[in-house]
Coordinates of C-alpha atoms in Angstrom, one line a residue:
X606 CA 130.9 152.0 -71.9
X607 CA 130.7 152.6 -75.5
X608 CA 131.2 149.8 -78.2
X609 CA 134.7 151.5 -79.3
X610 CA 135.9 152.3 -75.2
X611 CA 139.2 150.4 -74.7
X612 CA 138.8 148.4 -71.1
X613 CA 141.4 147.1 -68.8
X614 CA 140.6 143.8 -68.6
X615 CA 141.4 141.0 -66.1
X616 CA 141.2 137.3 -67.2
X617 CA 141.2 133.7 -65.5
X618 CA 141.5 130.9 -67.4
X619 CA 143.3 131.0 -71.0
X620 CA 143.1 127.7 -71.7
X621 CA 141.8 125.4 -75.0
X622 CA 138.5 128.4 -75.1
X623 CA 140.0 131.3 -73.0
X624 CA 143.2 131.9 -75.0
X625 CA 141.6 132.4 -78.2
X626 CA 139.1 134.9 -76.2
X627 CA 142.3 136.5 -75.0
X628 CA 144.0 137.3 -78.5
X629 CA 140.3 138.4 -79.7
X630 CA 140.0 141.0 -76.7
X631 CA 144.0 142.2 -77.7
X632 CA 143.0 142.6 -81.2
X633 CA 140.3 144.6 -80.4
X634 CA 143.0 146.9 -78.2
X635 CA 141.7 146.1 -75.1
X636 CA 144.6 146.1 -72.5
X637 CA 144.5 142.2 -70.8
X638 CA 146.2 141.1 -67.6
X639 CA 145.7 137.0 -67.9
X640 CA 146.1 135.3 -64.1
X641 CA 147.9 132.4 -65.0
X642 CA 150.0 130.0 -62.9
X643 CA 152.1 128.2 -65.2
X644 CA 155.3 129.7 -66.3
X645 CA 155.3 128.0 -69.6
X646 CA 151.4 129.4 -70.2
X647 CA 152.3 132.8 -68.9
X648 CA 155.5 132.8 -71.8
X649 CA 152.9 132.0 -74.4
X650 CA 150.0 134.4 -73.6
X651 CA 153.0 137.0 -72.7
X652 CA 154.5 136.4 -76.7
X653 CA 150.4 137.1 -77.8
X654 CA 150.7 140.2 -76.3
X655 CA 148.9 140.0 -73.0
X656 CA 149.8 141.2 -69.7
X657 CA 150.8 138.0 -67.5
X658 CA 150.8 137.4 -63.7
X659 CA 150.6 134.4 -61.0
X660 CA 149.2 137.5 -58.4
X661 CA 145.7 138.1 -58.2
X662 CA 146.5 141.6 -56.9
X663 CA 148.0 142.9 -60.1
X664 CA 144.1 142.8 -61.4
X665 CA 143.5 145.4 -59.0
X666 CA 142.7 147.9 -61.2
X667 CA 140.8 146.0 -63.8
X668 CA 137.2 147.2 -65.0
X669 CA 136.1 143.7 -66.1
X670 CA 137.6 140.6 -65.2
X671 CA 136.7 137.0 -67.3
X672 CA 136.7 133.7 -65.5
X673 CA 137.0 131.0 -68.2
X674 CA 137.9 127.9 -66.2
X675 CA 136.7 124.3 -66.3
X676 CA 134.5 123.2 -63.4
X677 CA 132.0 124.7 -61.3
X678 CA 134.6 124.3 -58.2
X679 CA 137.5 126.2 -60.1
X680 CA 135.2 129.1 -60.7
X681 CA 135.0 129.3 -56.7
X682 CA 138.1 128.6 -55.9
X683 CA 139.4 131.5 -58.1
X684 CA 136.7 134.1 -57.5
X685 CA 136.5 133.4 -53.5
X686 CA 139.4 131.4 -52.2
X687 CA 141.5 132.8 -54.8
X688 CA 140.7 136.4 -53.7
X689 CA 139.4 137.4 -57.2
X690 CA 136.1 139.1 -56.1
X691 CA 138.8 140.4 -53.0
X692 CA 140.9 142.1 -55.5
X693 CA 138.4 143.7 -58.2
X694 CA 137.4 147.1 -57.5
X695 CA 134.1 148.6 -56.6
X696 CA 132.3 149.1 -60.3
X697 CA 134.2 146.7 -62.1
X698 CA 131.9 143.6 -63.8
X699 CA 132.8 139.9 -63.2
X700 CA 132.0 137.8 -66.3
X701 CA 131.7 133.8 -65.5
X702 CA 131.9 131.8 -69.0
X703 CA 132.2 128.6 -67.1
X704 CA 129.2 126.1 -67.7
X705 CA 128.5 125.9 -63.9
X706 CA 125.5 126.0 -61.3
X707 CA 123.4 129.2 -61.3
X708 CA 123.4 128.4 -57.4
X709 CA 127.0 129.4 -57.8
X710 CA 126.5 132.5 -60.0
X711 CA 124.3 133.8 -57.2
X712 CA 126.5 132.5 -54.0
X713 CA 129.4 134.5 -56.3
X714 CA 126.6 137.9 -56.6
X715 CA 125.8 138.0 -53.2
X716 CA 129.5 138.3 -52.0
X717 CA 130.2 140.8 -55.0
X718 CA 126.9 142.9 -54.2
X719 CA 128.7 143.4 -50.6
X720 CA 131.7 144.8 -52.6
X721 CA 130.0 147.0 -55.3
X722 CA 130.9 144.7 -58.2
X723 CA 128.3 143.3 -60.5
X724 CA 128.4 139.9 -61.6
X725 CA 127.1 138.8 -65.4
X726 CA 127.1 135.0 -66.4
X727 CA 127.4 134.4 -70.1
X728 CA 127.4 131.3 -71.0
X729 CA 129.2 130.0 -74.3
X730 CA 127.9 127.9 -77.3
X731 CA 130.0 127.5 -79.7
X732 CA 133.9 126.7 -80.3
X733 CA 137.8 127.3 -80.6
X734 CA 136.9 127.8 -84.1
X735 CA 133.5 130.2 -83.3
X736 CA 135.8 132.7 -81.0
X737 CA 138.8 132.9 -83.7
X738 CA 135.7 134.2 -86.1
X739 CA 133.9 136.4 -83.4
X740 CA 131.1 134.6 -83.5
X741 CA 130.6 132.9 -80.6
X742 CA 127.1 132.7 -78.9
X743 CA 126.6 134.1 -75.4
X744 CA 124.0 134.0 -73.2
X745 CA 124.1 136.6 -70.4
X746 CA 122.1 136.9 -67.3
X747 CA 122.5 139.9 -64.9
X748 CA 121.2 143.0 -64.9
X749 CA 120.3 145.4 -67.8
X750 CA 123.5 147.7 -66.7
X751 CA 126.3 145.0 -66.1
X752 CA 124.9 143.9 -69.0
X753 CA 125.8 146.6 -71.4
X754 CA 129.0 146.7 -69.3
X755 CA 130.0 143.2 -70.1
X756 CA 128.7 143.6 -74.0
X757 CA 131.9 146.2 -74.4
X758 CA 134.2 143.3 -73.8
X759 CA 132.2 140.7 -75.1
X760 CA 132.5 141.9 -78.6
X761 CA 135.7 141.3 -79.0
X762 CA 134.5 137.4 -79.9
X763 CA 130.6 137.3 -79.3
X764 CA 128.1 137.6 -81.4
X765 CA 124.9 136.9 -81.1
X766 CA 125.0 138.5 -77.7
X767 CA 121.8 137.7 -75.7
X768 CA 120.7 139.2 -72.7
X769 CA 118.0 136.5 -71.0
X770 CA 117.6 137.7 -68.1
X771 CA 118.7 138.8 -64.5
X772 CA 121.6 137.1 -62.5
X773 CA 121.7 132.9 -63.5
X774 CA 119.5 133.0 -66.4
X775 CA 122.6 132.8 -69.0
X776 CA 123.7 129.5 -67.2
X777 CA 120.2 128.1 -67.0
X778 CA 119.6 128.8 -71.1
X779 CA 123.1 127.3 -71.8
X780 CA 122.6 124.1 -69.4
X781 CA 119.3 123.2 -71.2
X782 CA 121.3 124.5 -74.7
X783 CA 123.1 121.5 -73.6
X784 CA 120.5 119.0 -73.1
X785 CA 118.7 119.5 -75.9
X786 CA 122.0 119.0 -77.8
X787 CA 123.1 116.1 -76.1
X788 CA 119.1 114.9 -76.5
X789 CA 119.3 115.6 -80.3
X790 CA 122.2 112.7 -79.7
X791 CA 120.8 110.3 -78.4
X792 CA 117.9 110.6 -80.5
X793 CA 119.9 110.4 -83.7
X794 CA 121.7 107.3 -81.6
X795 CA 118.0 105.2 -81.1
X796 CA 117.3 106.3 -84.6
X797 CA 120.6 104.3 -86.1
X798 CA 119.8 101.2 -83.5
X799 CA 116.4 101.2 -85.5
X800 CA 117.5 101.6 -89.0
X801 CA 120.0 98.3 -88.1
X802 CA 117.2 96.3 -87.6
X803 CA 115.5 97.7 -90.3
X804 CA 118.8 96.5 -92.2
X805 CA 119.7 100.4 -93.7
X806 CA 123.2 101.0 -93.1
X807 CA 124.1 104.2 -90.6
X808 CA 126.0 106.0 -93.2
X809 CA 122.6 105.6 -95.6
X810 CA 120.1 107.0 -92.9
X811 CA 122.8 109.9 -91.5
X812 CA 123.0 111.2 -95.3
X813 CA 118.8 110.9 -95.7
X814 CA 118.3 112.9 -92.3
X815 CA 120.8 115.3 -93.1
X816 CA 118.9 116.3 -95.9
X817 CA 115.5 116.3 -94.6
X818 CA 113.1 118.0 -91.7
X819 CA 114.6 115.4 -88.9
X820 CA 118.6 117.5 -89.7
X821 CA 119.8 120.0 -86.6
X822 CA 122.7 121.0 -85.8
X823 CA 123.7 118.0 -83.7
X824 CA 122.7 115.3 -86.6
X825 CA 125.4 117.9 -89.0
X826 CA 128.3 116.8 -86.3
X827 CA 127.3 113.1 -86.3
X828 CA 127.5 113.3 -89.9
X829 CA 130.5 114.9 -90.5
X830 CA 132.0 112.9 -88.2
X831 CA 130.6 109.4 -90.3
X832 CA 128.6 107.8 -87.1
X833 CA 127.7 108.5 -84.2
X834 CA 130.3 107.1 -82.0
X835 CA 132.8 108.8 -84.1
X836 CA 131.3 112.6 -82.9
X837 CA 130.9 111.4 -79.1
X838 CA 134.3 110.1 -79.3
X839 CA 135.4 113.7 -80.8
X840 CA 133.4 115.9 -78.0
X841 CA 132.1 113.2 -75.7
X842 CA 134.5 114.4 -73.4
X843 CA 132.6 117.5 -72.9
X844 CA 129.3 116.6 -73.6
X845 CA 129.9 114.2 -70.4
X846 CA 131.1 116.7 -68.4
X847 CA 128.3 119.8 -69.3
X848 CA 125.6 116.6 -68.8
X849 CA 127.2 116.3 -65.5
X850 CA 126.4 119.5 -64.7
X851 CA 122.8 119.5 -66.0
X852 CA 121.9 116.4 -63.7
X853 CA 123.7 118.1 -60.1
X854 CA 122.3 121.2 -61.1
X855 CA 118.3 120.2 -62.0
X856 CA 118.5 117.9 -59.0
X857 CA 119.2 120.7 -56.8
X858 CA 116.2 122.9 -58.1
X859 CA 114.7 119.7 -57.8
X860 CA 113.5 120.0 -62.0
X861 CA 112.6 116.5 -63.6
X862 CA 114.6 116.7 -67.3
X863 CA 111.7 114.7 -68.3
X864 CA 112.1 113.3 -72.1
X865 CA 115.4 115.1 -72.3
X866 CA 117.0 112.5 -69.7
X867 CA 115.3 109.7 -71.5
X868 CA 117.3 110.7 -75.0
X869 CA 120.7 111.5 -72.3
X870 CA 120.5 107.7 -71.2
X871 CA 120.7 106.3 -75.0
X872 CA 124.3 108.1 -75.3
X873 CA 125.4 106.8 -71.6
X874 CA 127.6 103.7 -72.9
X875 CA 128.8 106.1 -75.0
X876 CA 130.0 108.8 -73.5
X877 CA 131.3 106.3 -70.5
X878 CA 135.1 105.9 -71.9
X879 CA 134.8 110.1 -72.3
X880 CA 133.3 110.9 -69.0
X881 CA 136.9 108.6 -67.4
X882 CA 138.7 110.8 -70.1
X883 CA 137.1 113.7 -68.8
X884 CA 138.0 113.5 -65.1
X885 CA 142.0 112.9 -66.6
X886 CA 141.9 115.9 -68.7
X887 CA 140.3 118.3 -65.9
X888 CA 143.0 117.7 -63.6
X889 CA 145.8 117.7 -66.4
X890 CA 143.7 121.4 -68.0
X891 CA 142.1 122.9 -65.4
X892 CA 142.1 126.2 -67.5
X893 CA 140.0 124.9 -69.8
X894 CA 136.5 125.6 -71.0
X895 CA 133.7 123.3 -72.3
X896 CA 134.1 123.0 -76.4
X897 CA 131.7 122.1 -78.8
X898 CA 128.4 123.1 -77.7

């Protein structure tokens, strides 16, 4: 596919990161069938310009389909309960943006391999905000091929686009993206418990580190947002849910997070009141994606 080729595109998930992804791909003039259960959703993406269905089988003729939902067990239940893998043709490309278990990402190759469909995860970091600008970074795992495939689409809201690796890499990259984040966190969290007892006021020591080597992007959000419970309670809700995912998902490779889950543990109390948010909001939007990141 070339970088101009108009694709018929299949999509799952147009929620809080999915929608904006879906009025980037129409801009671009890329035909897009969103699967989409609610009536009141389907009205909305149908008055952006999209394609809507509630049938899986009206995607049977897409080239790449999208699966932007919010938990590791959605992206199943759509691409093999829901009879999404069923239902793409032979040669089209599945694209997972959930933040979800690169077991999973493989359990979903295997069953697409048997159907001639190639599987790419490219996992987000970025925003809303980031995909409205087409600059939302993506880390894609699969092979070299699918890759290129997937990158036609892509564009429509990506950029840097990063190929890491084969099949699983993209979720691995963006799950420790995510814990060094949430690390940089905590680490800015100990760092305001110390400057108390040192008697400097949080709003002295955020504007000091903001401007000197100890600044990342994480310390810029913590800042902006005037401390650091303000910015967990703006994105705690999602930092708690990607960290979720990092513990299941190194426990099952059996990996030790080291020094990163030390730094995680300082933001626990913290992201406690989000992580109960969290479970609410999943239920009540399970089309959407993981934000900030």
């Amino acid at each position: 596919m070339s970088a101009d080729e108009k694709v018929r595109v299949g999509f799952a998930g147009a929620g809080r990161m999915g929608r904006p992804m879906v009025r980037r791909l129409l801009a671009a003039g890329h035909p897009v069938t969103v699967l989409e259960l609610s009536e009141a959703a389907r009205k909305e993406l149908a008055a952006d310009g999209a394609d809507v269905t509630s049938d899986v089988r009206d995607l049977a003729t897409v080239e790449v389909a999208a699966v932007c939902v919010f938990t590791d067990a959605q992206v199943r239940d759509v691409c093999l309960d829901g009879g999404l893998l069923d239902t793409m043709p032979p040669g089209s490309v599945l694209i997972v943006h959930t933040t979800c278990s690169p077991l999973t990402i493989e359990l979903l190759g295997e069953y697409a391999d048997r159907r001639g469909i190639a599987v790419v995860d490219a996992g987000i970091s970025g925003g809303p905000h980031d995909i409205a600008a087409g600059r939302l970074t993506l880390y894609l795992g699969g092979e070299a091929d699918a890759a290129d495939r997937a990158r036609t689409v892509l564009a429509a809201y990506g950029d840097p686009i990063l190929h890491l690796g084969p099949r699983g890499t993209g979720q691995r990259v963006k799950l420790l993206n995510n814990a060094v984040f949430a690390a940089n966190i905590g680490i800015v969290a100990q760092a305001v418990a110390v400057a108390a007892e040192l008697g400097v006021p949080e709003a002295s020591l955020l504007q000091g580190l903001r401007h000197g080597s100890g600044s990342s992007r994480a310390l810029d959000g913590v800042a902006s947002a005037g401390s650091v419970a303000g910015f967990t309670g703006n994105v705690g809700e999602f930092i708690g849910k990607d960290l979720a995912v990092v513990r299941q998902t190194t426990a099952e490779l059996g990996v030790d997070l080291g020094a990163l889950g030390d730094a995680h543990r300082v933001l626990a109390h913290l992201l406690e009141p989000a992580r109960d948010h969290s479970g609410a909001e999943s239920a009540a939007r399970p089309d959407a994606a993981p934000g900030p990141q």
